[in-house]
mmCIF file of C-alpha atoms in Angstrom:
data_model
loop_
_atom_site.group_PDB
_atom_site.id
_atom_site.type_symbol
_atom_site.label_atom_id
_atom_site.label_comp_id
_atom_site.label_asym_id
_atom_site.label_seq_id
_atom_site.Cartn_x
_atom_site.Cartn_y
_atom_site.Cartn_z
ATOM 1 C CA UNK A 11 -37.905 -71.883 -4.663
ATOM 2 C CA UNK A 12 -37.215 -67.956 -5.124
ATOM 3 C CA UNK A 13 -35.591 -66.685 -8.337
ATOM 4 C CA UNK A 14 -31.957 -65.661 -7.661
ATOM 5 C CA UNK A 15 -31.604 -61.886 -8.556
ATOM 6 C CA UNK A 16 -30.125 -60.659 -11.815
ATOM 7 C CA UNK A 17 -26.537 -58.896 -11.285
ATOM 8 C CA UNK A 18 -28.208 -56.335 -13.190
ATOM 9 C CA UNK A 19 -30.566 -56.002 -11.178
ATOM 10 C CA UNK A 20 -28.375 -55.742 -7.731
ATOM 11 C CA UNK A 21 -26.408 -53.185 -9.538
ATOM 12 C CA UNK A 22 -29.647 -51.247 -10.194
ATOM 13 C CA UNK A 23 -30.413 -51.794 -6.476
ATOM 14 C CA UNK A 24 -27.744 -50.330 -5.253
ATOM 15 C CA UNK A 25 -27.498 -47.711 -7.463
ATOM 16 C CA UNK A 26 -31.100 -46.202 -6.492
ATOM 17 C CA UNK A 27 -29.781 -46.784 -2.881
ATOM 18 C CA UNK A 28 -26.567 -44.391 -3.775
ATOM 19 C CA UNK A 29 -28.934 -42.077 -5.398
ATOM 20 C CA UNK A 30 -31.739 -41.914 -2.412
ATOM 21 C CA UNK A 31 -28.690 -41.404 -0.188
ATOM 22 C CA UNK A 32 -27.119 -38.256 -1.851
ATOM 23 C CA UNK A 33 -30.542 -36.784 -2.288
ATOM 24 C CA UNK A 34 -30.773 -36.832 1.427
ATOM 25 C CA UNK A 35 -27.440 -35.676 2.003
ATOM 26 C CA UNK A 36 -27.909 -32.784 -0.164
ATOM 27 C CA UNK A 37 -30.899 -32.190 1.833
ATOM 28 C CA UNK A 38 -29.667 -32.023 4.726
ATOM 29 C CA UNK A 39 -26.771 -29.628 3.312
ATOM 30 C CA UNK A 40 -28.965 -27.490 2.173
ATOM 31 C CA UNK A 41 -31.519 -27.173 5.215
ATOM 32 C CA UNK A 42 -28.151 -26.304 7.077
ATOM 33 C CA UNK A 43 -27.397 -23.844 5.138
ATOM 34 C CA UNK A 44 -30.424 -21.667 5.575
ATOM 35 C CA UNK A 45 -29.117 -19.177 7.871
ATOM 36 C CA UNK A 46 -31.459 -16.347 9.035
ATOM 37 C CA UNK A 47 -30.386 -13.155 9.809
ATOM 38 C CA UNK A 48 -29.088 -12.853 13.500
ATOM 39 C CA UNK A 49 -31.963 -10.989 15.259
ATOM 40 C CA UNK A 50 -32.945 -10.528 19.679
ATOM 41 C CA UNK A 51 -35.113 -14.144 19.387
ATOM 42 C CA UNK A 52 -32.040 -16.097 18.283
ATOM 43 C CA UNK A 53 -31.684 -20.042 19.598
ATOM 44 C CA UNK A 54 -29.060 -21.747 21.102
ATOM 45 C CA UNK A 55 -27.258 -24.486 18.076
ATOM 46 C CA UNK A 56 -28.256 -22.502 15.175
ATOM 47 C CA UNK A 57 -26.024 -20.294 12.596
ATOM 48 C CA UNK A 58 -27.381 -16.537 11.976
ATOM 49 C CA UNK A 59 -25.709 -14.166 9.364
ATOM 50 C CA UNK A 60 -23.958 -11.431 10.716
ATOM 51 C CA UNK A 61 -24.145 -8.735 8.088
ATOM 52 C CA UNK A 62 -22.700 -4.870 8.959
ATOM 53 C CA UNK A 63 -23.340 -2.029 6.789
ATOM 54 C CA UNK A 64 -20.446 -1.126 4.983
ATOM 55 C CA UNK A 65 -18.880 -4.703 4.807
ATOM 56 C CA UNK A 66 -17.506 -5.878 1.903
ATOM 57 C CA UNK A 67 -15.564 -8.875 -0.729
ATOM 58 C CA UNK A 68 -12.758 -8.280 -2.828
ATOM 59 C CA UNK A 69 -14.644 -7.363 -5.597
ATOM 60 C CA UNK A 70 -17.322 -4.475 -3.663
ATOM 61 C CA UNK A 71 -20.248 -7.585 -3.014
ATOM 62 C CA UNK A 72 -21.496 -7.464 0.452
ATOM 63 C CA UNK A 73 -19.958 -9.883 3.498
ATOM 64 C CA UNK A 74 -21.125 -11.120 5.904
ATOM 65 C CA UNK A 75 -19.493 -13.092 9.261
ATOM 66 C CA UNK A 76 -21.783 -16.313 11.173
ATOM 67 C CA UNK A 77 -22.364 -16.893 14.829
ATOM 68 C CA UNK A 78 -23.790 -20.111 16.508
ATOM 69 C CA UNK A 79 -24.694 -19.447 19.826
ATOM 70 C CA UNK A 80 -23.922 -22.262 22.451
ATOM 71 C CA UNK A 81 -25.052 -23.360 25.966
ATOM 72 C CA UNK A 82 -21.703 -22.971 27.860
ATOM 73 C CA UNK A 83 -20.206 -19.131 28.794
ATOM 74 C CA UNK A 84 -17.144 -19.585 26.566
ATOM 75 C CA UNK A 85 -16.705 -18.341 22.835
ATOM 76 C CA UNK A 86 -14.632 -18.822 20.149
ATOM 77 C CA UNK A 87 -13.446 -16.825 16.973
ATOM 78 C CA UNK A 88 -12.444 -18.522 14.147
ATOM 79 C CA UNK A 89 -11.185 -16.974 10.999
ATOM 80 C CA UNK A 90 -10.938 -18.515 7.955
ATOM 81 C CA UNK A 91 -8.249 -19.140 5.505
ATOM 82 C CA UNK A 92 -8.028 -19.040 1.379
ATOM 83 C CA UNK A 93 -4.506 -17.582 0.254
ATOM 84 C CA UNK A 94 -2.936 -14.335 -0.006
ATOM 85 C CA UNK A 95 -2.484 -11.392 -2.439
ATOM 86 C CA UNK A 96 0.717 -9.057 -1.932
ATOM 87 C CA UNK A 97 0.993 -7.316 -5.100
ATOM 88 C CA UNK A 98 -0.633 -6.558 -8.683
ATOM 89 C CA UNK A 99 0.103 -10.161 -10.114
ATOM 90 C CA UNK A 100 -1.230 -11.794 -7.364
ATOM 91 C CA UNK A 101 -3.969 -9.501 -7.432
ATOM 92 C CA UNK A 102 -4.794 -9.896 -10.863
ATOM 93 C CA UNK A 103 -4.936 -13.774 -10.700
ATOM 94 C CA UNK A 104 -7.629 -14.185 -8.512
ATOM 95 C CA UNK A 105 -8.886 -17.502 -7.171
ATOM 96 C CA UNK A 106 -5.231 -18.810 -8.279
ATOM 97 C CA UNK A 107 -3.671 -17.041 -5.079
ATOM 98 C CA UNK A 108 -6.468 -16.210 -2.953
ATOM 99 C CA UNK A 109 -10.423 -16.557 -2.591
ATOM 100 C CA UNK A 110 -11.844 -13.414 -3.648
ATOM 101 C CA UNK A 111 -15.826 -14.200 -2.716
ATOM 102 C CA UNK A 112 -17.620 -15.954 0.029
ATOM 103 C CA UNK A 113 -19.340 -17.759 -2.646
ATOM 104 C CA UNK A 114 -20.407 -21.578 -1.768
ATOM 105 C CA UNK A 115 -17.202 -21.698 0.418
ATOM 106 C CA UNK A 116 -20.049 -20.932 3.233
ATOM 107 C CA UNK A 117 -20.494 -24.273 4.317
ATOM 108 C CA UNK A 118 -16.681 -23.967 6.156
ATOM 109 C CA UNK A 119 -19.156 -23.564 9.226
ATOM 110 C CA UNK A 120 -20.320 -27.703 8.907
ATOM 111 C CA UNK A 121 -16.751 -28.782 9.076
ATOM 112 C CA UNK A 122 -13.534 -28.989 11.459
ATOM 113 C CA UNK A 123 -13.614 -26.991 14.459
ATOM 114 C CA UNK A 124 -17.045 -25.375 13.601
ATOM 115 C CA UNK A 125 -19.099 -28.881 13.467
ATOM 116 C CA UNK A 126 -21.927 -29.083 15.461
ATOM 117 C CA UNK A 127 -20.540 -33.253 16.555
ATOM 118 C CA UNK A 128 -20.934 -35.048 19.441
ATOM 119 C CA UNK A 129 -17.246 -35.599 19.357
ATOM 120 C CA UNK A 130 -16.022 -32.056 18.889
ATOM 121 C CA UNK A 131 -15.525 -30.624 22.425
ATOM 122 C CA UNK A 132 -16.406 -26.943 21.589
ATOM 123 C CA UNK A 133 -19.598 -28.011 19.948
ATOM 124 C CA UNK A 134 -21.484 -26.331 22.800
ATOM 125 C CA UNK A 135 -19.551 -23.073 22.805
ATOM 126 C CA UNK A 136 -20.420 -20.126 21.337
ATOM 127 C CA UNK A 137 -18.166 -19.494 17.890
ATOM 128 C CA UNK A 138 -17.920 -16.980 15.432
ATOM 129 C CA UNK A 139 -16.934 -17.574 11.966
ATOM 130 C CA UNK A 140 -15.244 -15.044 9.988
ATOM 131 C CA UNK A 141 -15.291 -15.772 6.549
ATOM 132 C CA UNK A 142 -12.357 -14.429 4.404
ATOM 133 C CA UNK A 143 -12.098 -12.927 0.874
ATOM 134 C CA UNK A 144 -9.982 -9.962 0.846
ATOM 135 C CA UNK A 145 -6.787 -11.254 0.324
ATOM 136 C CA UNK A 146 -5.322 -9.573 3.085
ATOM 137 C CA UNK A 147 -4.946 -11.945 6.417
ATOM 138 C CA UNK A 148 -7.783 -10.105 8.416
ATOM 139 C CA UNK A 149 -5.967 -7.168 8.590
ATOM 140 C CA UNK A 150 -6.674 -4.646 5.501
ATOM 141 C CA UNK A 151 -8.274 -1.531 5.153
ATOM 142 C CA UNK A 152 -6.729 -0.327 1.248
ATOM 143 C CA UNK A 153 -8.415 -0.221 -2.198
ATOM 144 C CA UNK A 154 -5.873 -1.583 -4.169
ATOM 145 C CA UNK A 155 -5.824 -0.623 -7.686
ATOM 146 C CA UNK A 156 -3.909 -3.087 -10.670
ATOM 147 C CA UNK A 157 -4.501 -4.060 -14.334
ATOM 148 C CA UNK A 158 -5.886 -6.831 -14.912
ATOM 149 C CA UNK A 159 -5.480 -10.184 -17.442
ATOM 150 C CA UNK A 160 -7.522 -7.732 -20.097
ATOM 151 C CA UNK A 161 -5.831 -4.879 -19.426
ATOM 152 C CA UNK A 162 -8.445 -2.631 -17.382
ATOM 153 C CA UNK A 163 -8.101 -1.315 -13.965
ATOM 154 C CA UNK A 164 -9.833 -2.842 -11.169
ATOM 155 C CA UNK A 165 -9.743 -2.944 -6.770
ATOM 156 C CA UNK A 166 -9.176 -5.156 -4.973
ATOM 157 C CA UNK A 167 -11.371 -4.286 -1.636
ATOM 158 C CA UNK A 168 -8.087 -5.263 0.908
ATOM 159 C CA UNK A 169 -11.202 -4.842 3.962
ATOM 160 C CA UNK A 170 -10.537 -7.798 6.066
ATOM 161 C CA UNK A 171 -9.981 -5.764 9.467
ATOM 162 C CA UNK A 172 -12.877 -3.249 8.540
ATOM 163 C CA UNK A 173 -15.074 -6.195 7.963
ATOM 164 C CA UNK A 174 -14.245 -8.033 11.125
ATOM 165 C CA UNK A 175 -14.492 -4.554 13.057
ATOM 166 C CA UNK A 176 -17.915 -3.848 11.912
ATOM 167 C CA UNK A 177 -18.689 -7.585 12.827
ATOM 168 C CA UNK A 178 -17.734 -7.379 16.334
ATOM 169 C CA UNK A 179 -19.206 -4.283 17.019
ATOM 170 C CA UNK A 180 -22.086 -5.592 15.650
ATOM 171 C CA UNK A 181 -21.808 -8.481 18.111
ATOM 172 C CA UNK A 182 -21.081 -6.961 21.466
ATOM 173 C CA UNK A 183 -24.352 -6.782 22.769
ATOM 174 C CA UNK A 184 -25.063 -10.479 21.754
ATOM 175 C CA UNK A 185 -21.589 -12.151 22.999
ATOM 176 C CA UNK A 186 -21.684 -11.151 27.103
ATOM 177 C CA UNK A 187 -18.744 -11.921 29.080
ATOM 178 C CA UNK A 188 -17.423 -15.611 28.739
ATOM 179 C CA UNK A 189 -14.922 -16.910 31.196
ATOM 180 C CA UNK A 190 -12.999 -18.394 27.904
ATOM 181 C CA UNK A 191 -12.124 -17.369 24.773
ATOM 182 C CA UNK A 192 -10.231 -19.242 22.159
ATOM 183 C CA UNK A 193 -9.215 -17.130 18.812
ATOM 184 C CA UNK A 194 -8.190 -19.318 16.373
ATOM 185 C CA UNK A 195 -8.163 -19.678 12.357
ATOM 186 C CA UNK A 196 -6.612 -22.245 9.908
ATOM 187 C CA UNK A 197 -4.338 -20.557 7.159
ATOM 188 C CA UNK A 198 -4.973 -17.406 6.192
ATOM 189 C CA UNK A 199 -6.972 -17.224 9.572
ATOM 190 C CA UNK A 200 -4.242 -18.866 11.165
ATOM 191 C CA UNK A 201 -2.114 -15.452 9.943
ATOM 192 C CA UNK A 202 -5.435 -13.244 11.325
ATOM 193 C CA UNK A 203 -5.564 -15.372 14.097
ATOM 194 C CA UNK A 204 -1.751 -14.214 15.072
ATOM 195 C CA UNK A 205 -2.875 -10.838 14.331
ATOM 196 C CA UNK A 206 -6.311 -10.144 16.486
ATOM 197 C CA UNK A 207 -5.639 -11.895 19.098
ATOM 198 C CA UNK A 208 -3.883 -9.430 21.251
ATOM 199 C CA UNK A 209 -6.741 -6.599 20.423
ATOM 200 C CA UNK A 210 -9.774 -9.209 20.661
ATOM 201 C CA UNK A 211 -8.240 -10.019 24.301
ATOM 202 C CA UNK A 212 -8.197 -6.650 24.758
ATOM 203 C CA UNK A 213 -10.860 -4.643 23.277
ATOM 204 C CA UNK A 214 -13.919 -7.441 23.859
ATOM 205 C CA UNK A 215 -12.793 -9.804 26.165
ATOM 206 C CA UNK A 216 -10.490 -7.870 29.014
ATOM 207 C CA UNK A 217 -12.474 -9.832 31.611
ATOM 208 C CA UNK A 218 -12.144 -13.313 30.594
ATOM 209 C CA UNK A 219 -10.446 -15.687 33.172
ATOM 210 C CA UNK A 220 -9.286 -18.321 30.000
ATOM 211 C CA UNK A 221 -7.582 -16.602 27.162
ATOM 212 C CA UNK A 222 -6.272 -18.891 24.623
ATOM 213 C CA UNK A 223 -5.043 -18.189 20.832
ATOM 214 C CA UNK A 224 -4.369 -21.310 18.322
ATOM 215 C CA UNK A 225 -2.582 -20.835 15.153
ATOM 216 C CA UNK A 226 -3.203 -23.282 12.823
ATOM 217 C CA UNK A 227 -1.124 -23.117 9.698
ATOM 218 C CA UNK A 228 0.835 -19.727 9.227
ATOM 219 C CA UNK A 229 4.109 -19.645 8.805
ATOM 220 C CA UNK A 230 5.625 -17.611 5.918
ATOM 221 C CA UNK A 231 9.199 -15.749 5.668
ATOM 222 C CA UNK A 232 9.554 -12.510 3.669
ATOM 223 C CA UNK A 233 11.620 -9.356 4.299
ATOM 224 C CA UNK A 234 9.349 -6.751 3.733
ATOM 225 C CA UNK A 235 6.279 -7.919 5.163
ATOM 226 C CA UNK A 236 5.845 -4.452 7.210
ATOM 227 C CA UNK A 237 5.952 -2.994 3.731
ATOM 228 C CA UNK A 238 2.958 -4.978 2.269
ATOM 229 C CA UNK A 239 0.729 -4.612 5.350
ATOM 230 C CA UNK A 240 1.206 -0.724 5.068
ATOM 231 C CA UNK A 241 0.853 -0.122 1.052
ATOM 232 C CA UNK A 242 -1.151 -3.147 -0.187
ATOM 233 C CA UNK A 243 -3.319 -4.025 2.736
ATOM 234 C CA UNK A 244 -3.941 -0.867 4.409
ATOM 235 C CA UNK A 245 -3.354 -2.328 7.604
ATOM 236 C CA UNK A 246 -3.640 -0.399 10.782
ATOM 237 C CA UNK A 247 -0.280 1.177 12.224
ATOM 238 C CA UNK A 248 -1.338 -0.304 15.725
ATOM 239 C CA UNK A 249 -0.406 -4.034 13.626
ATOM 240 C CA UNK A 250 1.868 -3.064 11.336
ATOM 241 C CA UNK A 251 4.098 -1.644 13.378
ATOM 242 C CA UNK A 252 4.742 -4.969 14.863
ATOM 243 C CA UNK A 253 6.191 -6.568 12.164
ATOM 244 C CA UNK A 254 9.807 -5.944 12.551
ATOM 245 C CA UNK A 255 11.295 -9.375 11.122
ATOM 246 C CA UNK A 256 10.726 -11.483 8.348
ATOM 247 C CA UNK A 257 8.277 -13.553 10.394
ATOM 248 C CA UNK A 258 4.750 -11.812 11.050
ATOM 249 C CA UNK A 259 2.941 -14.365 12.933
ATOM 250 C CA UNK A 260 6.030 -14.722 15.375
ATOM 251 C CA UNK A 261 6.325 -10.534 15.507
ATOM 252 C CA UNK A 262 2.485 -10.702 16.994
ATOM 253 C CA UNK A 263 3.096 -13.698 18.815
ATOM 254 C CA UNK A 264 5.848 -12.192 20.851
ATOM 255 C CA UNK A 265 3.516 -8.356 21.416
ATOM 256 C CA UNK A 266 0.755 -10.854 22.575
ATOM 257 C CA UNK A 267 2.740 -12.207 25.159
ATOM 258 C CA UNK A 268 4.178 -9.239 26.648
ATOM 259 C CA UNK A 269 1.040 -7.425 26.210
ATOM 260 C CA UNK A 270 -1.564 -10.109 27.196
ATOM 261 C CA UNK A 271 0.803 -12.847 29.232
ATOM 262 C CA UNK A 272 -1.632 -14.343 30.714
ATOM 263 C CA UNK A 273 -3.015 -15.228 27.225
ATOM 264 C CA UNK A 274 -1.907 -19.008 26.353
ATOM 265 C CA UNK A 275 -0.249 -19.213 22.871
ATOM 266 C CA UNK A 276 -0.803 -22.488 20.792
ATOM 267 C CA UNK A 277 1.308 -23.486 17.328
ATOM 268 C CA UNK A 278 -0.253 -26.210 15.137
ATOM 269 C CA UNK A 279 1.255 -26.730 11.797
ATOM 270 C CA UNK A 280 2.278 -30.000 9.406
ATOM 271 C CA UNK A 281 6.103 -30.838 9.496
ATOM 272 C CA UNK A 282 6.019 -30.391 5.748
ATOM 273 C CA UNK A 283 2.859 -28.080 4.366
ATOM 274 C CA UNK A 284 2.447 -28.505 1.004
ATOM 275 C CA UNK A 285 0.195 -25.272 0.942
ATOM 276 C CA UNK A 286 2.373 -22.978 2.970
ATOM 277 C CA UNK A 287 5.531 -24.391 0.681
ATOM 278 C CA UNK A 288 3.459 -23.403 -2.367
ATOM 279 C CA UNK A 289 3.538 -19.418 -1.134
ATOM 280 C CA UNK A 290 6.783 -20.159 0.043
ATOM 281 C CA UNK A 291 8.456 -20.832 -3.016
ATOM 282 C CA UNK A 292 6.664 -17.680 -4.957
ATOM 283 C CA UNK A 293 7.754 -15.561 -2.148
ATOM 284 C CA UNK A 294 11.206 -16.971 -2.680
ATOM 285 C CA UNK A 295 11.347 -17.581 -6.534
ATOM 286 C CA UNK A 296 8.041 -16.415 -8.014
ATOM 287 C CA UNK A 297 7.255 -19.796 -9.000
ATOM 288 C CA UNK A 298 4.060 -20.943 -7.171
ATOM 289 C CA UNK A 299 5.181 -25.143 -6.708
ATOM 290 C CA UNK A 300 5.755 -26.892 -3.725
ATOM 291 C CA UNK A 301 9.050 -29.289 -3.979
ATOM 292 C CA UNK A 302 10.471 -31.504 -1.907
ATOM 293 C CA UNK A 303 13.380 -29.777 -1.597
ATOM 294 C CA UNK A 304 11.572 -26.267 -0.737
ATOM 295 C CA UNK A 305 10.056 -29.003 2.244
ATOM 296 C CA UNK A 306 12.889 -29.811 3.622
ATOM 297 C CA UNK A 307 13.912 -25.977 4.269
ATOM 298 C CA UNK A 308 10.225 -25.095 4.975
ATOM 299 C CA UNK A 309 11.064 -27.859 7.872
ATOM 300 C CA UNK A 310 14.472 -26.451 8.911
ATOM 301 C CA UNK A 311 12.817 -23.056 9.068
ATOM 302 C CA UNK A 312 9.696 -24.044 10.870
ATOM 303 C CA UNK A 313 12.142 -25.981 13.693
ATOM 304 C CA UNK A 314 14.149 -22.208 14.384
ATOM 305 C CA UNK A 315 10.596 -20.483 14.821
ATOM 306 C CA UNK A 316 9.602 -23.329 16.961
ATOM 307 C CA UNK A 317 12.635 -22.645 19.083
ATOM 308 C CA UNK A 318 11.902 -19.121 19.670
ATOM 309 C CA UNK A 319 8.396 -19.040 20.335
ATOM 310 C CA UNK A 320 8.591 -21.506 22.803
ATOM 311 C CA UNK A 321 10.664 -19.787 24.729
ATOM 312 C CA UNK A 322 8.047 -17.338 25.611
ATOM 313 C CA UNK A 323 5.922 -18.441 28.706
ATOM 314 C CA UNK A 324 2.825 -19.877 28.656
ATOM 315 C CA UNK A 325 2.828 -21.298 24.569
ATOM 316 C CA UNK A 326 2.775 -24.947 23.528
ATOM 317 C CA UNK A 327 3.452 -26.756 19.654
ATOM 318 C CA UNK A 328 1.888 -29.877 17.760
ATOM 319 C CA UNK A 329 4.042 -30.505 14.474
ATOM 320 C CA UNK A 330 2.546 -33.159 13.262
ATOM 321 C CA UNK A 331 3.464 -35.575 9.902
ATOM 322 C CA UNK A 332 0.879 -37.317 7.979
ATOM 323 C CA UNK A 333 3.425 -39.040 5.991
ATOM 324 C CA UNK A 334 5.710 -41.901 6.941
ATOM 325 C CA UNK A 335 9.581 -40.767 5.885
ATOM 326 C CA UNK A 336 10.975 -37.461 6.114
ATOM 327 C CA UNK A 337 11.089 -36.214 2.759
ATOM 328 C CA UNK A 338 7.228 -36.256 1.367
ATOM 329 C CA UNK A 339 5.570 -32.573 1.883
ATOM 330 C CA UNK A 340 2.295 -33.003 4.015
ATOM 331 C CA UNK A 341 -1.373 -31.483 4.623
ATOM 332 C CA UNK A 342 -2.345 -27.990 5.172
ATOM 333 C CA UNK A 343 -4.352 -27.698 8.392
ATOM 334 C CA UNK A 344 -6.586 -29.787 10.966
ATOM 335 C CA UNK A 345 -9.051 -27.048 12.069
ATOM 336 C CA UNK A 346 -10.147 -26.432 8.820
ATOM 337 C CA UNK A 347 -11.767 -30.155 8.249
ATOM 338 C CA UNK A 348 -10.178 -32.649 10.149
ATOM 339 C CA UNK A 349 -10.324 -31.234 14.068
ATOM 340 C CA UNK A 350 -13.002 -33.845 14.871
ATOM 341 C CA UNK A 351 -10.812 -36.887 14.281
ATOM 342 C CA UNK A 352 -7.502 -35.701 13.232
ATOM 343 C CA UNK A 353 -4.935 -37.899 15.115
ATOM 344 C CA UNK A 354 -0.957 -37.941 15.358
ATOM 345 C CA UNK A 355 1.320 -40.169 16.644
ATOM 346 C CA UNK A 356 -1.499 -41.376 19.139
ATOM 347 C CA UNK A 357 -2.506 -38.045 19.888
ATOM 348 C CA UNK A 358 -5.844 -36.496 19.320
ATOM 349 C CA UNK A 359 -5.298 -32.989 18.181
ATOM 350 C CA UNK A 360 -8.572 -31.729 20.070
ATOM 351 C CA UNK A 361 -7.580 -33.766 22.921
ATOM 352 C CA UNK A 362 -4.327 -31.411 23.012
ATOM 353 C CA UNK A 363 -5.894 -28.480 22.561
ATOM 354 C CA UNK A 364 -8.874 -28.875 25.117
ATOM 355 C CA UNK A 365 -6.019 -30.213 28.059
ATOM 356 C CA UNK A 366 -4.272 -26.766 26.729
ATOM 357 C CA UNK A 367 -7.097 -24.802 27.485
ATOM 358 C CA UNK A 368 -7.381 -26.183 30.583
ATOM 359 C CA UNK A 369 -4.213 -25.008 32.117
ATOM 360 C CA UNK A 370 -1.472 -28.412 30.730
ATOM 361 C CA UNK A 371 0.821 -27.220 27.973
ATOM 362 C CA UNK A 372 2.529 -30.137 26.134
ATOM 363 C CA UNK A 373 4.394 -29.872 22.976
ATOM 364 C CA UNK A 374 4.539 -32.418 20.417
ATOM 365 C CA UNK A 375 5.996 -33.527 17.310
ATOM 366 C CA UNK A 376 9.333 -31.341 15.603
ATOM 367 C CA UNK A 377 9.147 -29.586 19.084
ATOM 368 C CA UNK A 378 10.739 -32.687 21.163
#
């Protein structure tokens, strides 16, 4: 008769089992992210550096953007996200407001609407990531100069658009001419997202048959937004110039559709974001905290946009709630991580998005 195992031992067991198993996960992490430099003998399913002279972080360090080439004519740009910086206090904060190197955040390419998985329907597309650490949406040019916590004078390297214009020029020759294009980007790339689109469409892509742009969480309200982009960001008067209102992302939204109508326009956001509230609030108050009560006017607000850009042709919503009352704030963004699986009220988010793509528009969620 066999000896019945100590606990202990079990517990040892599985513990070397847990270990083994993050070893290999690591692994694999890290044999995923060695990413060559993109070159002529590039493969199909693998990510290359894209790294243009003259490209730079917040702080002077080099940057660099990521393609993956796929097997199907269609391409997507996705911009990433990491906060904001609109003045010297945000500016002097750092990580606080906004993510000010590329850093180890590089593995955003694994994840969301970049993962290489048999359930994400872009997986075979072509995508390119741009990576974002200047503070300024996508759409800066400016050296910004403040004080810092010590009291010495630093930049801030606002170079978001110079850095994705040295990117894509970099990338012409590579890219082709796809018969679909999605631009898309979760928070701060949702913003860059708004932003590019209309000049991606029409700069690079003028011939594609399947234009499509998804914002993914960027909604923010302030007066003088027109006045940021020009001093603090450097952005180019062909952007700025847009942003009339107190709404940016709606201001581009509405020059994409007059200027590239064909272009379908796509609106994901949370009913409640915690995140966006966060910004909200500072840009409101100066006091960077998400309340419940800042949610429930984040809402009202979010419900009046809502209204007006789908009034434009060709645009669809999905305002969804991860929560089950109508008072708790909720999570910031699906592309980012959850695009694989995210579901809402029975509804796949990539299932929306793919039947989008393909010519049915069908709102959901605070949009009914």
């Amino acid at each position: 008769m066999k000896k019945k195992m100590s606990i202990w031992k079990i517990i040892l067991i599985i513990f070397a089992v847990l270990i083994v198993g993050f070893i290999v996960l690591v692994k694999l992490i890290i044999n995923n992210l060695k990413i060559s430099e993109l070159s002529e003998n590039h493969k199909t399913g693998t990510w290359y550096r894209v790294t243009p002279e003259g490209a730079i972080d917040s702080i002077g360090e080099q940057w660099h953007g990521l393609i993956r080439f796929g097997t199907e004519n269609k391409v997507i740009i996705n911009f990433y996200g990491g906060g904001v910086s609109i003045n010297e206090d945000t500016a002097k904060e750092g990580d606080d407001f906004y993510f000010h190197t590329i850093g180890d955040k590089e593995f955003a390419q694994l994840m969301g609407i970049s993962a290489y998985d048999d359930k994400n329907p872009l997986k075979d597309w072509t995508i390119i990531n741009v990576p974002y650490c200047t503070g300024d949406w996508h759409i800066g040019t400016n050296d910004f100069s403040y004080i810092d916590k010590d009291g010495n004078e630093q930049i801030l390297h606002h170079h978001g658009y110079t850095n994705f214009k040295l990117m894509m020029d970099m990338l012409k020759e590579y890219i082709g001419n796809p018969d679909t294009v999605l631009v898309t980007g979760w928070s701060g790339g949702g913003f860059g997202a708004s932003f590019l689109a209309e000049e991606i469409f029409q700069d690079y892509f003028p011939s594609a048959e399947n234009k499509n742009v998804l914002v993914d969480a960027a909604f923010l309200l302030k007066d003088d937004w027109k006045g940021i982009a020009e001093n603090v960001w450097g952005t180019p008067e062909h952007i700025a110039e847009r942003f009339t209102g107190d709404n940016l992302v709606l201001d581009s939204l509405h020059s994409l559709s007059e200027h590239v109508p064909e272009a379908k326009i796509l609106f994901l956001c949370s009913v409640r974001d915690e995140a966006l509230i966060q910004y909200q609030n500072y840009l409101d108050t100066g006091v960077f905290e998400a309340t419940k009560e800042k949610g429930k006017e984040f809402e009202k607000n979010l419900k009046l946009m809502m209204n007006d850009l789908l009034s434009m042709d060709n645009t669809a919503a999905f305002i969804w709630n991860d929560k089950g009352n109508d008072t708790d704030l909720t999570t910031h963004t699906v592309t980012m991580i959850q695009f694989v699986d995210a579901e809402y009220g029975g509804i796949k988010v990539s299932d929306w998005l793919m039947d989008a793509i393909n010519g049915k528009l069908v709102n959901y969620g605070l949009t009914e």
